Short mmCIF file of C-alpha atoms and ligand atoms in Angstrom, two decimals:
data_model
loop_
_atom_site.label_atom_id
_atom_site.label_comp_id
_atom_site.label_asym_id
_atom_site.label_seq_id
_atom_site.Cartn_x
_atom_site.Cartn_y
_atom_site.Cartn_z
CA MET Y 1 13.96 -12.27 -11.10
CA LYS Y 2 13.36 -14.37 -14.20
CA LEU Y 3 13.03 -12.27 -17.35
CA ASN Y 4 11.76 -13.82 -20.55
CA ARG Y 5 12.93 -12.57 -23.96
CA ARG Y 6 9.95 -10.28 -24.35
CA HIS Y 7 10.59 -8.63 -20.97
CA PHE Y 8 14.26 -8.23 -21.89
CA ILE Y 9 13.49 -6.54 -25.20
CA GLY Y 10 10.90 -4.29 -23.51
CA THR Y 11 13.27 -3.22 -20.75
CA THR Y 12 16.24 -2.61 -23.06
CA ALA Y 13 14.22 -0.68 -25.62
CA ALA Y 14 12.66 1.51 -22.95
CA ALA Y 15 15.96 2.25 -21.23
CA THR Y 16 17.54 3.24 -24.55
CA ALA Y 17 14.56 5.39 -25.50
CA SER Y 18 14.70 7.34 -22.25
CA LEU Y 19 18.33 8.26 -22.99
CA SER Y 20 17.81 9.40 -26.56
CA ALA Y 21 14.82 10.23 -28.76
CA PRO Y 22 11.64 11.94 -27.52
CA MET Y 23 8.69 9.62 -26.93
CA VAL Y 24 6.98 8.28 -30.08
CA LEU Y 25 3.27 8.30 -29.39
CA ALA Y 26 1.24 5.17 -30.08
CA ASP Y 27 -0.57 5.26 -33.47
CA GLY Y 28 0.90 8.72 -34.18
CA HIS Y 29 -1.83 10.12 -31.88
CA ALA Y 30 -1.52 13.88 -31.31
CA LYS Y 31 -1.75 13.71 -27.54
CA PRO Y 32 -0.03 11.16 -25.29
CA ARG Y 33 -2.41 8.56 -23.89
CA VAL Y 34 -2.39 7.14 -20.37
CA VAL Y 35 -4.55 4.16 -19.51
CA VAL Y 36 -5.17 3.38 -15.84
CA VAL Y 37 -6.57 -0.04 -14.89
CA GLY Y 38 -8.39 -0.09 -11.54
CA GLY Y 39 -10.25 2.84 -10.00
CA GLY Y 40 -9.29 2.33 -6.36
CA ALA Y 41 -6.92 4.12 -4.00
CA GLY Y 42 -4.01 3.98 -6.45
CA GLY Y 43 -5.72 4.12 -9.84
CA ALA Y 44 -8.37 6.77 -9.17
CA THR Y 45 -5.74 9.05 -7.62
CA ALA Y 46 -3.30 8.60 -10.52
CA ALA Y 47 -6.00 9.18 -13.16
CA ARG Y 48 -7.29 12.26 -11.39
CA TYR Y 49 -3.86 13.84 -10.85
CA ILE Y 50 -2.65 13.23 -14.41
CA ALA Y 51 -5.85 14.67 -15.91
CA LYS Y 52 -5.93 17.62 -13.50
CA ASP Y 53 -2.26 18.59 -13.66
CA SER Y 54 -1.75 18.07 -17.41
CA LYS Y 55 -4.71 20.40 -18.10
CA GLY Y 56 -5.82 18.47 -21.17
CA ALA Y 57 -2.34 17.77 -22.58
CA ILE Y 58 -2.71 14.03 -21.84
CA ASP Y 59 -5.69 11.78 -22.66
CA VAL Y 60 -6.48 9.73 -19.55
CA THR Y 61 -8.68 6.63 -19.63
CA LEU Y 62 -9.66 4.81 -16.44
CA ILE Y 63 -10.87 1.22 -16.78
CA GLU Y 64 -12.89 0.07 -13.77
CA PRO Y 65 -15.75 -2.49 -13.79
CA THR Y 66 -17.74 -1.22 -10.81
CA ARG Y 67 -19.82 1.94 -10.84
CA MET Y 68 -19.50 2.42 -7.08
CA TYR Y 69 -16.20 1.95 -5.27
CA TYR Y 70 -16.63 0.84 -1.66
CA THR Y 71 -13.52 1.60 0.37
CA CYS Y 72 -12.03 -1.24 2.34
CA PHE Y 73 -10.84 1.50 4.64
CA PHE Y 74 -13.59 2.08 7.20
CA SER Y 75 -15.39 -1.12 6.07
CA ASN Y 76 -14.57 -2.57 9.50
CA LEU Y 77 -16.25 0.47 11.07
CA TYR Y 78 -19.33 -0.44 9.03
CA LEU Y 79 -19.22 -3.93 10.60
CA GLY Y 80 -18.95 -2.34 14.04
CA GLY Y 81 -21.96 -0.07 13.42
CA PHE Y 82 -19.97 3.19 13.30
CA LYS Y 83 -20.69 3.74 9.57
CA ASP Y 84 -23.45 2.93 7.08
CA ILE Y 85 -22.59 1.21 3.81
CA GLU Y 86 -23.50 4.44 1.94
CA ASP Y 87 -20.79 6.26 3.90
CA ILE Y 88 -18.06 4.17 2.25
CA GLY Y 89 -19.43 4.15 -1.34
CA HIS Y 90 -18.06 6.56 -3.98
CA SER Y 91 -19.02 7.04 -7.64
CA TYR Y 92 -16.83 8.04 -10.58
CA GLY Y 93 -18.94 10.97 -11.79
CA SER Y 94 -16.61 13.70 -10.52
CA LEU Y 95 -13.61 12.02 -12.13
CA ALA Y 96 -15.46 11.96 -15.47
CA ALA Y 97 -16.44 15.62 -15.03
CA GLY Y 98 -12.76 16.34 -14.32
CA GLY Y 99 -11.74 15.07 -17.75
CA VAL Y 100 -11.04 11.37 -17.12
CA ASN Y 101 -12.53 9.02 -19.73
CA VAL Y 102 -14.14 6.48 -17.37
CA VAL Y 103 -14.77 3.08 -18.99
CA HIS Y 104 -16.77 0.65 -16.85
CA ASP Y 105 -15.35 -2.68 -17.99
CA TRP Y 106 -12.76 -5.31 -17.06
CA ALA Y 107 -9.28 -5.14 -18.59
CA VAL Y 108 -8.63 -8.71 -19.70
CA GLY Y 109 -5.44 -8.46 -21.75
CA VAL Y 110 -2.37 -6.30 -22.33
CA ASP Y 111 -0.50 -6.38 -25.65
CA ARG Y 112 2.85 -4.84 -24.77
CA ASP Y 113 4.06 -4.74 -28.38
CA ALA Y 114 0.95 -3.06 -29.80
CA LYS Y 115 0.53 -1.10 -26.51
CA THR Y 116 -3.15 -1.83 -26.11
CA VAL Y 117 -5.40 -3.02 -23.30
CA SER Y 118 -8.26 -5.31 -24.31
CA LEU Y 119 -11.63 -5.19 -22.57
CA ALA Y 120 -14.04 -7.95 -21.52
CA GLY Y 121 -16.83 -6.13 -23.35
CA GLY Y 122 -14.84 -6.14 -26.59
CA GLY Y 123 -12.51 -3.64 -28.19
CA SER Y 124 -9.22 -2.31 -26.93
CA VAL Y 125 -7.71 0.94 -25.69
CA PRO Y 126 -4.26 2.16 -26.83
CA TYR Y 127 -1.72 3.59 -24.40
CA ASP Y 128 1.66 5.28 -24.32
CA LYS Y 129 1.92 4.68 -20.58
CA LEU Y 130 -0.11 2.06 -18.72
CA ILE Y 131 -0.76 2.25 -14.98
CA LEU Y 132 -2.06 -0.89 -13.27
CA SER Y 133 -3.63 -0.61 -9.82
CA PRO Y 134 -5.82 -3.72 -9.68
CA GLY Y 135 -5.48 -4.41 -5.94
CA ILE Y 136 -5.44 -8.03 -4.84
CA ASP Y 137 -6.65 -11.47 -5.79
CA PHE Y 138 -6.39 -14.59 -3.62
CA VAL Y 139 -3.82 -17.38 -3.89
CA ASP Y 140 -5.62 -20.54 -5.03
CA GLY Y 141 -5.68 -23.28 -2.38
CA ALA Y 142 -4.32 -20.96 0.35
CA VAL Y 143 -6.87 -22.22 2.92
CA GLU Y 144 -7.73 -25.91 2.68
CA GLY Y 145 -11.44 -26.34 1.90
CA TRP Y 146 -11.99 -22.75 0.71
CA ASP Y 147 -12.19 -21.32 -2.77
CA LEU Y 148 -14.13 -18.48 -4.39
CA SER Y 149 -17.22 -20.68 -4.74
CA ALA Y 150 -17.37 -20.73 -0.91
CA GLN Y 151 -17.22 -16.96 -0.41
CA ASN Y 152 -20.94 -16.70 0.21
CA ALA Y 153 -20.86 -19.27 3.02
CA MET Y 154 -17.52 -18.04 4.36
CA PRO Y 155 -16.94 -14.44 3.22
CA HIS Y 156 -13.51 -12.82 3.02
CA ALA Y 157 -14.78 -9.20 3.00
CA TYR Y 158 -11.30 -8.21 1.84
CA LYS Y 159 -12.83 -6.47 -1.17
CA ALA Y 160 -15.48 -4.13 0.19
CA GLY Y 161 -19.12 -3.83 -0.90
CA SER Y 162 -21.35 -6.89 -1.16
CA GLN Y 163 -18.85 -9.01 0.81
CA SER Y 164 -18.90 -6.48 3.66
CA GLU Y 165 -22.71 -6.44 3.64
CA LEU Y 166 -22.80 -10.24 3.68
CA LEU Y 167 -20.43 -10.49 6.63
CA LYS Y 168 -22.44 -7.89 8.52
CA ALA Y 169 -25.70 -9.78 7.82
CA GLN Y 170 -24.11 -13.00 9.08
CA LEU Y 171 -22.86 -11.23 12.20
CA MET Y 172 -26.32 -9.85 12.91
CA ALA Y 173 -27.90 -13.30 12.42
CA MET Y 174 -25.54 -15.09 14.82
CA PRO Y 175 -27.40 -17.08 17.51
CA GLU Y 176 -27.05 -15.99 21.11
CA GLY Y 177 -23.72 -17.20 22.44
CA GLY Y 178 -22.56 -18.22 18.93
CA ILE Y 179 -19.02 -18.42 17.55
CA PHE Y 180 -17.44 -16.02 15.03
CA ALA Y 181 -14.21 -17.45 13.53
CA MET Y 182 -11.60 -15.65 11.49
CA VAL Y 183 -8.86 -17.30 9.44
CA ALA Y 184 -6.19 -14.57 9.26
CA PRO Y 185 -3.80 -14.29 6.28
CA PRO Y 186 -0.03 -14.80 6.12
CA ASN Y 187 2.26 -11.85 5.29
CA PRO Y 188 2.25 -9.88 3.06
CA TYR Y 189 -1.39 -8.91 2.76
CA ARG Y 190 -3.55 -5.81 2.27
CA CYS Y 191 -3.77 -3.64 5.40
CA PRO Y 192 -1.59 -5.18 8.12
CA PRO Y 193 -3.87 -4.07 11.04
CA GLY Y 194 -7.07 -4.79 9.02
CA PRO Y 195 -7.93 -8.25 10.42
CA TYR Y 196 -7.35 -7.09 14.00
CA GLU Y 197 -9.35 -3.90 13.63
CA ARG Y 198 -12.06 -6.20 12.26
CA VAL Y 199 -11.84 -8.45 15.33
CA SER Y 200 -12.25 -5.32 17.48
CA MET Y 201 -15.27 -4.08 15.52
CA VAL Y 202 -16.93 -7.52 15.55
CA ALA Y 203 -16.31 -7.68 19.31
CA HIS Y 204 -17.80 -4.20 19.72
CA PHE Y 205 -20.92 -5.29 17.84
CA LEU Y 206 -21.23 -8.54 19.82
CA LYS Y 207 -20.64 -6.86 23.19
CA ASN Y 208 -23.68 -4.68 22.49
CA ASN Y 209 -25.91 -7.23 20.76
CA ASN Y 210 -24.80 -10.73 21.71
CA PRO Y 211 -22.51 -10.47 24.74
CA THR Y 212 -22.05 -14.20 25.38
CA ALA Y 213 -20.80 -14.82 21.81
CA LYS Y 214 -17.14 -15.72 21.24
CA ILE Y 215 -14.50 -14.89 18.61
CA ILE Y 216 -11.76 -17.33 17.54
CA VAL Y 217 -8.87 -16.12 15.37
CA ALA Y 218 -6.63 -18.70 13.67
CA ASP Y 219 -3.46 -16.89 12.66
CA PRO Y 220 -0.44 -18.30 10.78
CA LYS Y 221 1.73 -15.47 12.15
CA PRO Y 222 3.50 -15.30 15.54
CA LYS Y 223 2.77 -11.57 15.84
CA PHE Y 224 0.90 -8.85 13.98
CA SER Y 225 0.72 -5.09 13.41
CA LYS Y 226 0.03 -3.02 16.56
CA MET Y 227 -0.27 -6.30 18.52
CA ALA Y 228 0.37 -4.82 21.98
CA LEU Y 229 -2.18 -2.06 21.33
CA PHE Y 230 -4.86 -4.47 20.14
CA GLN Y 231 -4.24 -6.94 22.96
CA GLU Y 232 -4.44 -4.15 25.53
CA GLY Y 233 -7.69 -2.93 23.92
CA TRP Y 234 -9.18 -6.41 23.78
CA ALA Y 235 -8.41 -6.96 27.48
CA ASN Y 236 -9.87 -3.54 28.39
CA HIS Y 237 -13.05 -3.67 26.32
CA TYR Y 238 -13.79 -7.29 25.43
CA GLU Y 239 -12.37 -9.42 28.24
CA GLY Y 240 -12.83 -13.16 27.72
CA MET Y 241 -14.48 -12.76 24.30
CA ILE Y 242 -11.49 -13.15 21.92
CA ASP Y 243 -9.30 -16.24 21.57
CA TRP Y 244 -6.32 -15.46 19.28
CA ILE Y 245 -4.49 -18.66 18.25
CA GLY Y 246 -1.12 -17.70 16.77
CA GLU Y 247 1.47 -19.73 14.90
CA ASP Y 248 2.97 -21.13 18.14
CA PHE Y 249 -0.35 -22.82 18.96
CA GLY Y 250 -1.05 -24.18 15.48
CA GLY Y 251 -2.95 -21.15 14.15
CA GLY Y 252 -1.49 -21.73 10.69
CA ASN Y 253 -2.61 -25.36 10.49
CA VAL Y 254 -6.19 -24.70 9.37
CA SER Y 255 -8.85 -26.18 7.15
CA VAL Y 256 -12.50 -25.23 6.74
CA ASP Y 257 -15.66 -26.99 5.59
CA PRO Y 258 -18.11 -24.39 4.25
CA ASN Y 259 -20.96 -26.92 3.98
CA ALA Y 260 -20.67 -28.18 7.55
CA MET Y 261 -19.60 -24.70 8.84
CA THR Y 262 -16.63 -26.14 10.67
CA VAL Y 263 -13.08 -24.87 11.20
CA THR Y 264 -10.30 -27.27 12.09
CA ILE Y 265 -7.33 -25.66 13.85
CA ASP Y 266 -4.31 -27.89 14.51
CA GLY Y 267 -6.52 -31.01 14.38
CA GLU Y 268 -9.33 -29.66 16.57
CA GLU Y 269 -12.64 -29.23 14.76
CA THR Y 270 -15.09 -26.52 15.90
CA LYS Y 271 -18.61 -25.86 14.60
CA VAL Y 272 -18.96 -22.13 14.05
CA ASP Y 273 -21.76 -19.73 13.13
CA VAL Y 274 -19.76 -17.27 11.02
CA CYS Y 275 -16.39 -17.89 9.39
CA ASN Y 276 -14.44 -14.98 7.89
CA VAL Y 277 -11.74 -16.58 5.73
CA ILE Y 278 -9.01 -14.15 4.63
CA PRO Y 279 -6.75 -16.18 2.32
CA ALA Y 280 -3.17 -15.42 1.24
CA MET Y 281 -3.05 -12.73 -1.43
CA LYS Y 282 -1.35 -11.87 -4.68
CA ALA Y 283 -1.45 -9.01 -7.19
CA GLY Y 284 -4.71 -8.53 -9.09
CA ARG Y 285 -4.71 -10.96 -12.04
CA ILE Y 286 -4.30 -8.33 -14.77
CA ALA Y 287 -0.74 -7.64 -13.54
CA GLU Y 288 0.09 -11.30 -14.09
CA ILE Y 289 -1.61 -11.24 -17.50
CA ALA Y 290 0.48 -8.19 -18.45
CA GLY Y 291 3.59 -10.21 -17.59
CA VAL Y 292 4.92 -7.76 -15.02
CA THR Y 293 4.75 -10.01 -11.93
CA ASP Y 294 7.52 -12.10 -10.45
CA GLY Y 295 5.88 -14.61 -8.11
CA ASN Y 296 2.83 -13.11 -6.42
CA TRP Y 297 3.62 -9.40 -6.84
CA ALA Y 298 4.89 -6.90 -9.44
CA PRO Y 299 8.42 -5.59 -8.70
CA VAL Y 300 8.70 -1.84 -9.34
CA ASN Y 301 11.30 0.92 -9.40
CA ALA Y 302 10.81 3.08 -6.31
CA VAL Y 303 11.56 6.35 -8.08
CA ASP Y 304 8.41 6.29 -10.26
CA MET Y 305 6.59 2.94 -9.70
CA SER Y 306 7.49 1.71 -13.22
CA THR Y 307 7.78 -2.05 -13.37
CA LYS Y 308 11.11 -3.85 -13.58
CA ALA Y 309 9.73 -5.76 -16.58
CA ASP Y 310 8.47 -2.88 -18.75
CA ALA Y 311 9.35 0.82 -18.40
CA ASP Y 312 5.99 1.90 -19.88
CA ILE Y 313 3.93 -0.08 -17.39
CA TYR Y 314 3.58 1.14 -13.80
CA VAL Y 315 2.08 -0.78 -10.88
CA LEU Y 316 0.63 0.97 -7.83
CA GLY Y 317 -0.67 -0.02 -4.45
CA ASP Y 318 -1.28 -3.52 -3.17
CA ALA Y 319 -0.25 -5.24 -6.41
CA SER Y 320 3.26 -3.81 -6.33
CA GLN Y 321 6.36 -5.21 -4.69
CA GLN Y 322 7.95 -1.94 -3.67
CA GLY Y 323 9.87 -2.38 -0.41
CA ASP Y 324 8.93 -1.12 3.03
CA MET Y 325 5.47 0.41 2.62
CA PRO Y 326 2.48 -1.54 3.94
CA LYS Y 327 -0.29 -2.46 1.51
CA SER Y 328 -2.67 0.34 2.48
CA GLY Y 329 -4.94 2.88 0.80
CA PHE Y 330 -2.75 5.70 2.11
CA SER Y 331 0.33 4.01 0.55
CA ALA Y 332 -1.44 3.48 -2.80
CA ASN Y 333 -2.57 7.12 -2.85
CA SER Y 334 0.94 8.33 -2.00
CA GLN Y 335 2.54 6.10 -4.67
CA ALA Y 336 -0.04 7.30 -7.22
CA LYS Y 337 1.02 10.92 -6.79
CA VAL Y 338 4.69 10.04 -7.31
CA CYS Y 339 3.77 7.99 -10.38
CA ALA Y 340 1.43 10.66 -11.83
CA ASN Y 341 4.18 13.26 -11.53
CA ALA Y 342 6.73 10.99 -13.21
CA VAL Y 343 4.37 9.93 -16.03
CA ARG Y 344 3.42 13.53 -16.75
CA GLY Y 345 7.11 14.48 -16.80
CA ALA Y 346 7.93 11.63 -19.18
CA LEU Y 347 5.08 12.51 -21.56
CA THR Y 348 5.10 16.32 -21.50
CA GLY Y 349 8.52 17.30 -20.12
CA SER Y 350 6.97 18.86 -16.99
CA LYS Y 351 9.10 19.10 -13.82
CA VAL Y 352 9.48 15.84 -11.89
CA PHE Y 353 9.87 16.19 -8.12
CA PRO Y 354 11.89 13.75 -5.98
CA ALA Y 355 9.82 10.76 -4.86
CA ARG Y 356 8.62 11.00 -1.25
CA PHE Y 357 6.01 8.70 0.26
CA SER Y 358 4.07 8.57 3.51
CA ASN Y 359 1.59 6.32 5.28
CA THR Y 360 -0.50 6.15 8.43
CA CYS Y 361 -2.78 3.24 9.37
CA TRP Y 362 -5.44 4.09 11.97
CA SER Y 363 -7.49 1.41 13.70
CA LEU Y 364 -10.57 1.77 15.87
CA ILE Y 365 -10.63 -0.60 18.86
CA ASP Y 366 -13.82 0.61 20.55
CA THR Y 367 -15.84 3.86 20.66
CA ASN Y 368 -13.39 6.79 20.48
CA ASP Y 369 -10.45 4.44 21.12
CA GLY Y 370 -8.31 4.94 18.00
CA VAL Y 371 -4.65 3.95 17.53
CA LYS Y 372 -2.23 4.59 14.68
CA VAL Y 373 1.07 3.57 13.14
CA GLY Y 374 2.84 5.46 10.36
CA ALA Y 375 6.06 6.33 8.60
CA SER Y 376 7.67 8.39 5.85
CA TYR Y 377 9.68 6.85 3.02
CA GLU Y 378 12.05 7.74 0.19
CA ALA Y 379 13.06 6.09 -3.08
CA THR Y 380 16.41 4.28 -3.17
CA ASP Y 381 17.86 2.25 -6.04
CA GLU Y 382 16.66 -0.96 -4.36
CA LYS Y 383 13.24 -0.08 -2.96
CA ILE Y 384 10.91 2.36 -1.23
CA ALA Y 385 12.81 2.64 2.03
CA LYS Y 386 11.45 3.67 5.44
CA VAL Y 387 12.98 6.89 6.77
CA ASP Y 388 11.25 7.29 10.14
CA GLY Y 389 8.05 6.21 11.86
CA PHE Y 390 5.70 6.54 14.83
CA ILE Y 391 3.18 4.38 16.68
CA SER Y 392 0.55 4.92 19.41
CA GLN Y 393 1.62 3.78 22.87
CA THR Y 394 -0.14 1.45 25.27
CA GLY Y 395 -1.71 3.21 28.26
CA GLU Y 396 -2.51 6.45 26.41
CA SER Y 397 -5.21 8.77 27.79
CA ALA Y 398 -8.81 8.53 26.61
CA ASP Y 399 -8.54 12.09 25.25
CA LEU Y 400 -5.55 11.20 23.05
CA ARG Y 401 -7.28 8.07 21.75
CA LYS Y 402 -10.39 10.11 20.91
CA ALA Y 403 -8.22 12.67 19.09
CA THR Y 404 -6.56 9.84 17.13
CA TYR Y 405 -9.96 8.55 16.04
CA GLU Y 406 -11.03 12.04 14.99
CA GLU Y 407 -7.81 12.37 13.00
CA SER Y 408 -8.74 9.19 11.11
CA GLU Y 409 -12.15 10.67 10.26
CA GLY Y 410 -10.41 13.72 8.78
CA TRP Y 411 -8.04 11.49 6.83
CA TYR Y 412 -10.94 9.51 5.35
CA ALA Y 413 -12.68 12.66 4.11
CA GLY Y 414 -9.38 13.92 2.70
CA ILE Y 415 -8.26 10.78 0.87
CA THR Y 416 -11.62 10.07 -0.74
CA ALA Y 417 -11.77 13.69 -2.00
CA ASP Y 418 -8.20 13.29 -3.25
CA MET Y 419 -9.13 10.09 -5.12
CA PHE Y 420 -12.45 11.03 -6.64
CA GLY Y 421 -12.48 14.84 -6.70
C1 FAD L 501 -10.77 -4.56 6.06
C2 FAD L 501 -9.80 -3.60 5.46
C3 FAD L 501 -9.53 -2.40 6.10
C4 FAD L 501 -8.62 -1.51 5.53
N1 FAD L 501 -8.38 -0.34 6.19
C5 FAD L 501 -7.49 0.53 5.68
C6 FAD L 501 -7.25 1.75 6.34
O1 FAD L 501 -7.83 2.06 7.39
N2 FAD L 501 -6.35 2.60 5.80
C7 FAD L 501 -5.72 2.32 4.62
O2 FAD L 501 -4.93 3.17 4.17
N3 FAD L 501 -5.94 1.16 3.97
C8 FAD L 501 -6.80 0.27 4.46
N4 FAD L 501 -7.05 -0.91 3.80
C9 FAD L 501 -6.26 -1.27 2.60
C10 FAD L 501 -6.73 -0.57 1.33
O3 FAD L 501 -8.08 -0.82 1.10
C11 FAD L 501 -5.91 -1.07 0.14
O4 FAD L 501 -4.56 -1.12 0.48
C12 FAD L 501 -6.11 -0.14 -1.04
O5 FAD L 501 -7.45 -0.15 -1.44
C13 FAD L 501 -5.19 -0.55 -2.20
O6 FAD L 501 -5.42 0.27 -3.31
P1 FAD L 501 -5.25 -0.35 -4.77
O7 FAD L 501 -5.44 0.77 -5.73
O8 FAD L 501 -4.01 -1.15 -4.83
O9 FAD L 501 -6.45 -1.39 -4.88
P2 FAD L 501 -8.02 -1.18 -4.73
O10 FAD L 501 -8.33 0.05 -3.95
O11 FAD L 501 -8.58 -2.47 -4.29
O12 FAD L 501 -8.49 -0.88 -6.21
C14 FAD L 501 -8.40 -1.88 -7.19
C15 FAD L 501 -9.45 -1.60 -8.24
O13 FAD L 501 -9.09 -2.29 -9.43
C16 FAD L 501 -10.24 -2.81 -10.02
N5 FAD L 501 -9.79 -3.91 -10.89
C17 FAD L 501 -9.20 -5.07 -10.53
N6 FAD L 501 -8.90 -5.82 -11.62
C18 FAD L 501 -9.31 -5.09 -12.69
C19 FAD L 501 -9.29 -5.31 -14.10
N7 FAD L 501 -8.81 -6.45 -14.61
N8 FAD L 501 -9.81 -4.36 -14.90
C20 FAD L 501 -10.32 -3.20 -14.41
N9 FAD L 501 -10.36 -2.94 -13.08
C21 FAD L 501 -9.86 -3.88 -12.23
C22 FAD L 501 -11.12 -3.22 -8.86
O14 FAD L 501 -12.49 -3.28 -9.23
C23 FAD L 501 -10.83 -2.12 -7.86
O15 FAD L 501 -11.77 -1.06 -7.93
C24 FAD L 501 -7.97 -1.82 4.32
C25 FAD L 501 -8.25 -3.02 3.68
C26 FAD L 501 -9.16 -3.90 4.24
C27 FAD L 501 -9.45 -5.18 3.53
#
């Protein structure tokens, strides 16, 4: 990792401080101040846990531009018709009532010397500890012919809300026998089974509403998460509808033309009706602005999610480069609890428990046909390291698959309550 002089000073000073003097609070403020940027799976959880568990001993400010957070998790189920958009929308009112100072604005700058975060609307917020959980942004030029100005013609729907609604509207408007194309992302990206659960949900919708329609997936990868389970499910439920073109068949050699609505895969141009472009990803831009990224992601210490570049800045969830955990909401929520515990310990001297992490990713293939993959993890000096894992098997009974889907429903209710209170 390349460290500039400022990073070096920040790291050295912080390491020395943790060995000697108690923390000096910014501006001589009476209470320690934690600022959290991003009110998603990582940020909302961290803000809520620090406010709740410190019982007023720490001032917590959450900076989040949107007033409603639409979960990417279960947004595919919305596309498939299993959920309404209202089912996946959550407000920040309970967090505010729980003592979190919720500021609806964009964080646009981080001054690591003054320890302040500046806001798009003007002004700045001081911090003693800063937690960044901004999710993802897209790598410029990742898919030839596509940029953010084309996201209305060719939606990504990899940030939920209006993009999910747009993709659903396009799906519903497809002509009889039309073509739905997906450009899948390269590793690493948010939610490894996400694109393939989406293919399943789109196929479910089309089977019921437009059964002669076709789905083409251009994929730069030779294999993907839960591949055998998805391929079995696609053969069982959607035979002949899905054409997955992997790396071996030129799936990574793709360009799109949003005006002409064409997709060119390995030199072959196809006119399509809907094109879901999911470009390569990187950490949300504020992590880069704060100077804590190295390449596309922010390297962190597994024990507490503090960044390698600055011991007072923590990065959670998708934006972090942490080791073995997938970029999922479950992971971000799990990392947030470890981080909240460590931050509270550093600021108030409360007990810090050993870092343990867990994750499960469920995917719905068709009605009551749910599959899952998961693991537990621990912190090592190098990374968050996988300890053991499990995955659904091909050929499972319908009862087991139904139970797996019901488990995912319980998880959704649990995690959203854990995030927002
Ligand atoms: C289709 C799809 C399906 C998925 N399904 C699942 C699933 O079933 N299970 C699962 O566990 N995960 C799933 N995921 C992944 C999951 O949504 C993400 O991994 C998770 O949301 C990451 O949490 P985060 O806190 O890193 O980012 P996010 O939850 O995206 O939160 C980031 C927040 O930061 C805010 N923000 C960004 N920049 C700034 C800034 N400069 N200032 C202030 N705020 C800012 C954003 O507005 C946003 O609210 C899915 C993802 C997709 C796309």
